[in-house]
Amino acid sequence: MLKKSTTENLYSQHIAALTDRADEILQTTETDSILLHSGCENHYFGDDRGIPFQSYGHFCHWLPLNVPNQFIWLRSGHKPTYLKVIPLDFWHEHSVNFPELIENIIPTQFLIKSVTSADEAFRSIDLKNCAYLGPDLGLAAASGIDENNINPRDIIAYFDFYRGIKTEYEIENLREANRIALRGHESAHQAFLDGKSEYEIHFSFLNACNLLENESPYTNIVAVNQKAAILHYQNKRKQRLKNSDVLLIDAGAKIQGYGSDITRTWGSPDCPVLFSDLINSITAIKTEIISKVRPNINYQSLHQTGLELIAKLLRDSEIFSGSHEEIIEKKIAHLFMPHGIGHLLGVQVHDVAGHQQDEKGTILKPPTDSPALRCTRNLVPNMTFTIEPGLYFIPIILEQERGTERGKNINWTLINELTPFGGIRIEDNIRVTEKSFENLST
């Protein structure tokens, strides 16, 4: 973990880089200023209970605060202004607590102006030719922002694109988020071996990471046995199972707004050897894909490598009996890994602009046979993303192929044996370096 002084220095450099970007886009548009809004708190219908809040990504890129109705005002040639809103409200605690590692440096990076409401924040700045970036379009319009300046596409595209390239401050936060999450995975693995339930394993992870559930970067996936075939399995069974053979856990930690995203799959001592061998094979495939990471290649090539390696695994394990050419031609690997090989990673776990090719917003869609692939960009140094090959036995996908030409060479006897164990996913977080890669998850 970095010293506080080092983190402060990196954060200062980070804000300087973001300020330069803001100045550049302001000089190339007719916009005089930009107002970043963390967002408004919303409530459940007919209730005064707030829906769990998540700050807008471009606000978090500057200030790691998960607090509603906070604002940053950006003007070319000026230090950014933080409009700190503390409501006059005695029902709830209202405070803005900066992360300890950067709390002392923030006043040197921002002009801080305290106000008591969002309305007062809008009234306290010059809204002429001001662009609003945030999730609450109605508030912006009601506060006097011209509709053409509410989330203007050219500014959003510019900011989105460069979020894919990280500063050293961001990379260090991602490193630390990985270090903490790996502790959680070790604890979760032990809980699984001890026979605990999905619910108990979930809390073993949170306790090891010292996290509240709403402080996690995303909802943990804790899937035992056949539930591992549900890619975004959202439940946590409280009962302990008689036979817990396989655990798939997809869980991360968050540091100063930056979240890790790590998946591990483990077999119990009673897990069949064939399935344990498949876990080892997917782990090896993950490692081989990562070894291909270099600047200037396109992310789609990593996805294609993953599909080809999984196709080979299907033949080697006798899940498919046709030729390698037939597996590729019939896209059999897609049946067993229906998601993409990964996604960009940052202040949002599935970070923005994965399909964006330039700062103007040009989009390159994923290939038609892999519509769930979240990234089609060329790799550049300090881009961060996940690599997460998987192999799943998903009934709603595979059952459609029984008796079809495409499925005639699938070993259905073996499929029936493997389906109760769900599936496998192994996921690491990767940074592109000047010549190669850094695995943040090791």
CSV table of C-alpha atoms in Angstrom, one decimal, residues 64-236:
chain,number,residue,atom,x,y,z
A,64,PRO,CA,-14.1,9.8,-5.1
A,65,LEU,CA,-17.3,10.7,-3.3
A,66,ASN,CA,-20.4,8.6,-3.3
A,67,VAL,CA,-22.6,11.4,-2.0
A,68,PRO,CA,-25.7,12.8,-3.8
A,69,ASN,CA,-26.0,16.4,-5.1
A,70,GLN,CA,-22.4,17.3,-5.2
A,71,PHE,CA,-21.0,19.4,-8.1
A,72,ILE,CA,-17.7,20.2,-9.8
A,73,TRP,CA,-17.5,23.3,-12.0
A,74,LEU,CA,-14.8,23.4,-14.6
A,75,ARG,CA,-13.6,26.5,-16.5
A,76,SER,CA,-10.7,26.9,-18.8
A,77,GLY,CA,-7.7,28.4,-17.1
A,78,HIS,CA,-9.3,28.1,-13.6
A,79,LYS,CA,-8.8,25.7,-10.7
A,80,PRO,CA,-11.8,23.3,-10.6
A,81,THR,CA,-14.5,24.4,-8.1
A,82,TYR,CA,-16.1,21.9,-5.8
A,83,LEU,CA,-19.6,22.9,-4.8
A,84,LYS,CA,-20.0,21.1,-1.5
A,85,VAL,CA,-23.7,20.7,-0.7
A,86,ILE,CA,-24.6,20.0,3.0
A,87,PRO,CA,-28.4,20.2,3.3
A,88,LEU,CA,-30.1,21.8,6.3
A,89,ASP,CA,-31.7,18.5,7.3
A,90,PHE,CA,-32.0,17.0,10.8
A,91,TRP,CA,-33.4,13.6,9.7
A,92,HIS,CA,-30.1,12.2,8.4
A,93,GLU,CA,-26.4,12.5,8.8
A,94,HIS,CA,-25.1,14.8,6.1
A,95,SER,CA,-21.3,14.9,5.8
A,96,VAL,CA,-18.7,14.7,3.1
A,97,ASN,CA,-15.8,12.6,4.1
A,98,PHE,CA,-12.9,12.4,1.7
A,99,PRO,CA,-10.8,9.3,1.6
A,100,GLU,CA,-8.1,9.5,4.3
A,101,LEU,CA,-5.2,9.1,1.8
A,102,ILE,CA,-6.2,12.3,-0.1
A,103,GLU,CA,-8.2,14.3,2.4
A,104,ASN,CA,-5.5,16.9,3.0
A,105,ILE,CA,-4.6,17.4,-0.6
A,106,ILE,CA,-8.1,18.1,-2.0
A,107,PRO,CA,-8.3,21.7,-0.8
A,108,THR,CA,-5.1,22.4,-2.8
A,109,GLN,CA,-6.6,20.9,-5.9
A,110,PHE,CA,-10.1,22.5,-5.8
A,111,LEU,CA,-11.7,25.8,-4.8
A,112,ILE,CA,-14.3,24.6,-2.3
A,113,LYS,CA,-17.6,26.5,-2.0
A,114,SER,CA,-20.1,25.3,0.6
A,115,VAL,CA,-23.8,25.6,-0.2
A,116,THR,CA,-27.0,24.1,1.4
A,117,SER,CA,-28.9,22.8,-1.7
A,118,ALA,CA,-28.6,21.9,-5.3
A,119,ASP,CA,-30.6,25.0,-6.2
A,120,GLU,CA,-28.1,27.2,-4.4
A,121,ALA,CA,-25.3,25.4,-6.2
A,122,PHE,CA,-26.8,26.2,-9.6
A,123,ARG,CA,-27.5,29.8,-8.5
A,124,SER,CA,-23.9,30.3,-7.3
A,125,ILE,CA,-22.3,29.8,-10.8
A,126,ASP,CA,-22.5,31.4,-14.2
A,127,LEU,CA,-24.8,29.1,-16.3
A,128,LYS,CA,-24.3,30.9,-19.6
A,129,ASN,CA,-23.0,28.3,-22.1
A,130,CYS,CA,-22.5,25.9,-19.2
A,131,ALA,CA,-22.6,22.2,-20.1
A,132,TYR,CA,-24.2,19.9,-17.6
A,133,LEU,CA,-22.9,16.3,-17.3
A,134,GLY,CA,-24.9,14.1,-15.0
A,135,PRO,CA,-27.9,11.7,-14.7
A,136,ASP,CA,-30.6,14.2,-13.7
A,137,LEU,CA,-31.7,15.9,-16.9
A,138,GLY,CA,-34.8,17.4,-15.3
A,139,LEU,CA,-32.9,19.1,-12.6
A,140,ALA,CA,-30.5,20.6,-15.1
A,141,ALA,CA,-33.3,21.9,-17.3
A,142,ALA,CA,-35.3,23.3,-14.4
A,143,SER,CA,-32.1,25.0,-13.1
A,144,GLY,CA,-31.6,27.0,-16.3
A,145,ILE,CA,-29.2,24.8,-18.4
A,146,ASP,CA,-30.0,25.1,-22.1
A,147,GLU,CA,-31.3,21.7,-23.4
A,148,ASN,CA,-28.5,21.6,-26.0
A,149,ASN,CA,-26.0,21.8,-23.2
A,150,ILE,CA,-27.4,18.9,-21.2
A,151,ASN,CA,-25.0,15.9,-21.6
A,152,PRO,CA,-23.7,17.2,-25.0
A,153,ARG,CA,-22.5,14.2,-27.0
A,154,ASP,CA,-19.1,15.8,-28.1
A,155,ILE,CA,-18.0,16.4,-24.5
A,156,ILE,CA,-19.3,13.1,-23.2
A,157,ALA,CA,-17.5,11.2,-26.0
A,158,TYR,CA,-14.3,13.0,-25.3
A,159,PHE,CA,-14.4,12.3,-21.6
A,160,ASP,CA,-15.6,8.7,-22.1
A,161,PHE,CA,-12.8,7.9,-24.5
A,162,TYR,CA,-9.9,9.1,-22.2
A,163,ARG,CA,-11.4,7.3,-19.2
A,164,GLY,CA,-10.1,4.2,-20.8
A,165,ILE,CA,-6.5,5.4,-20.3
A,166,LYS,CA,-5.5,5.5,-16.7
A,167,THR,CA,-3.3,7.8,-14.7
A,168,GLU,CA,-0.8,6.3,-12.3
A,169,TYR,CA,-3.1,7.4,-9.4
A,170,GLU,CA,-5.9,5.3,-11.0
A,171,ILE,CA,-3.7,2.3,-11.6
A,172,GLU,CA,-2.4,2.3,-8.0
A,173,ASN,CA,-6.0,2.3,-6.7
A,174,LEU,CA,-6.8,-0.6,-9.0
A,175,ARG,CA,-3.7,-2.5,-7.7
A,176,GLU,CA,-4.9,-1.9,-4.1
A,177,ALA,CA,-8.5,-2.9,-4.9
A,178,ASN,CA,-7.1,-6.2,-6.4
A,179,ARG,CA,-4.9,-6.8,-3.3
A,180,ILE,CA,-7.9,-6.4,-1.0
A,181,ALA,CA,-10.2,-8.5,-3.2
A,182,LEU,CA,-7.7,-11.4,-3.3
A,183,ARG,CA,-7.9,-11.5,0.5
A,184,GLY,CA,-11.6,-11.8,0.2
A,185,HIS,CA,-11.3,-14.6,-2.3
A,186,GLU,CA,-9.0,-16.6,0.0
A,187,SER,CA,-11.5,-16.3,2.8
A,188,ALA,CA,-14.4,-17.2,0.5
A,189,HIS,CA,-12.5,-20.3,-0.7
A,190,GLN,CA,-11.9,-21.5,2.9
A,191,ALA,CA,-15.6,-20.9,3.8
A,192,PHE,CA,-16.6,-23.0,0.8
A,193,LEU,CA,-14.2,-25.8,1.9
A,194,ASP,CA,-15.8,-25.6,5.3
A,195,GLY,CA,-19.2,-26.4,3.8
A,196,LYS,CA,-20.7,-23.0,4.3
A,197,SER,CA,-23.7,-21.6,2.3
A,198,GLU,CA,-23.6,-19.1,-0.5
A,199,TYR,CA,-24.9,-16.5,2.0
A,200,GLU,CA,-22.1,-17.3,4.5
A,201,ILE,CA,-19.4,-17.3,1.8
A,202,HIS,CA,-20.6,-13.9,0.6
A,203,PHE,CA,-20.1,-12.5,4.1
A,204,SER,CA,-16.8,-14.2,4.5
A,205,PHE,CA,-15.6,-12.2,1.4
A,206,LEU,CA,-17.0,-8.9,2.7
A,207,ASN,CA,-15.6,-9.4,6.2
A,208,ALA,CA,-12.1,-10.2,4.8
A,209,CYS,CA,-12.2,-7.0,2.7
A,210,ASN,CA,-13.7,-4.9,5.5
A,211,LEU,CA,-16.6,-3.8,3.2
A,212,LEU,CA,-20.3,-3.1,3.6
A,213,GLU,CA,-22.3,-4.7,0.8
A,214,ASN,CA,-23.2,-1.3,-0.7
A,215,GLU,CA,-19.4,-0.4,-0.7
A,216,SER,CA,-18.7,-3.2,-3.2
A,217,PRO,CA,-18.1,-2.2,-6.8
A,218,TYR,CA,-20.9,-4.6,-7.9
A,219,THR,CA,-23.2,-7.3,-6.4
A,220,ASN,CA,-21.1,-10.3,-5.6
A,221,ILE,CA,-21.9,-13.5,-7.5
A,222,VAL,CA,-21.6,-16.5,-5.2
A,223,ALA,CA,-22.7,-19.6,-7.0
A,224,VAL,CA,-22.4,-23.2,-5.8
A,225,ASN,CA,-22.9,-26.1,-8.2
A,226,GLN,CA,-25.4,-25.6,-11.0
A,227,LYS,CA,-26.0,-21.9,-10.1
A,228,ALA,CA,-22.5,-21.3,-11.6
A,229,ALA,CA,-24.1,-21.6,-15.0
A,230,ILE,CA,-26.1,-18.4,-14.4
A,231,LEU,CA,-23.7,-15.7,-15.5
A,232,HIS,CA,-25.1,-12.9,-13.3
A,233,TYR,CA,-26.5,-15.1,-10.5
A,234,GLN,CA,-28.0,-12.6,-8.1
A,235,ASN,CA,-29.2,-14.8,-5.1
A,236,LYS,CA,-27.4,-16.1,-2.0
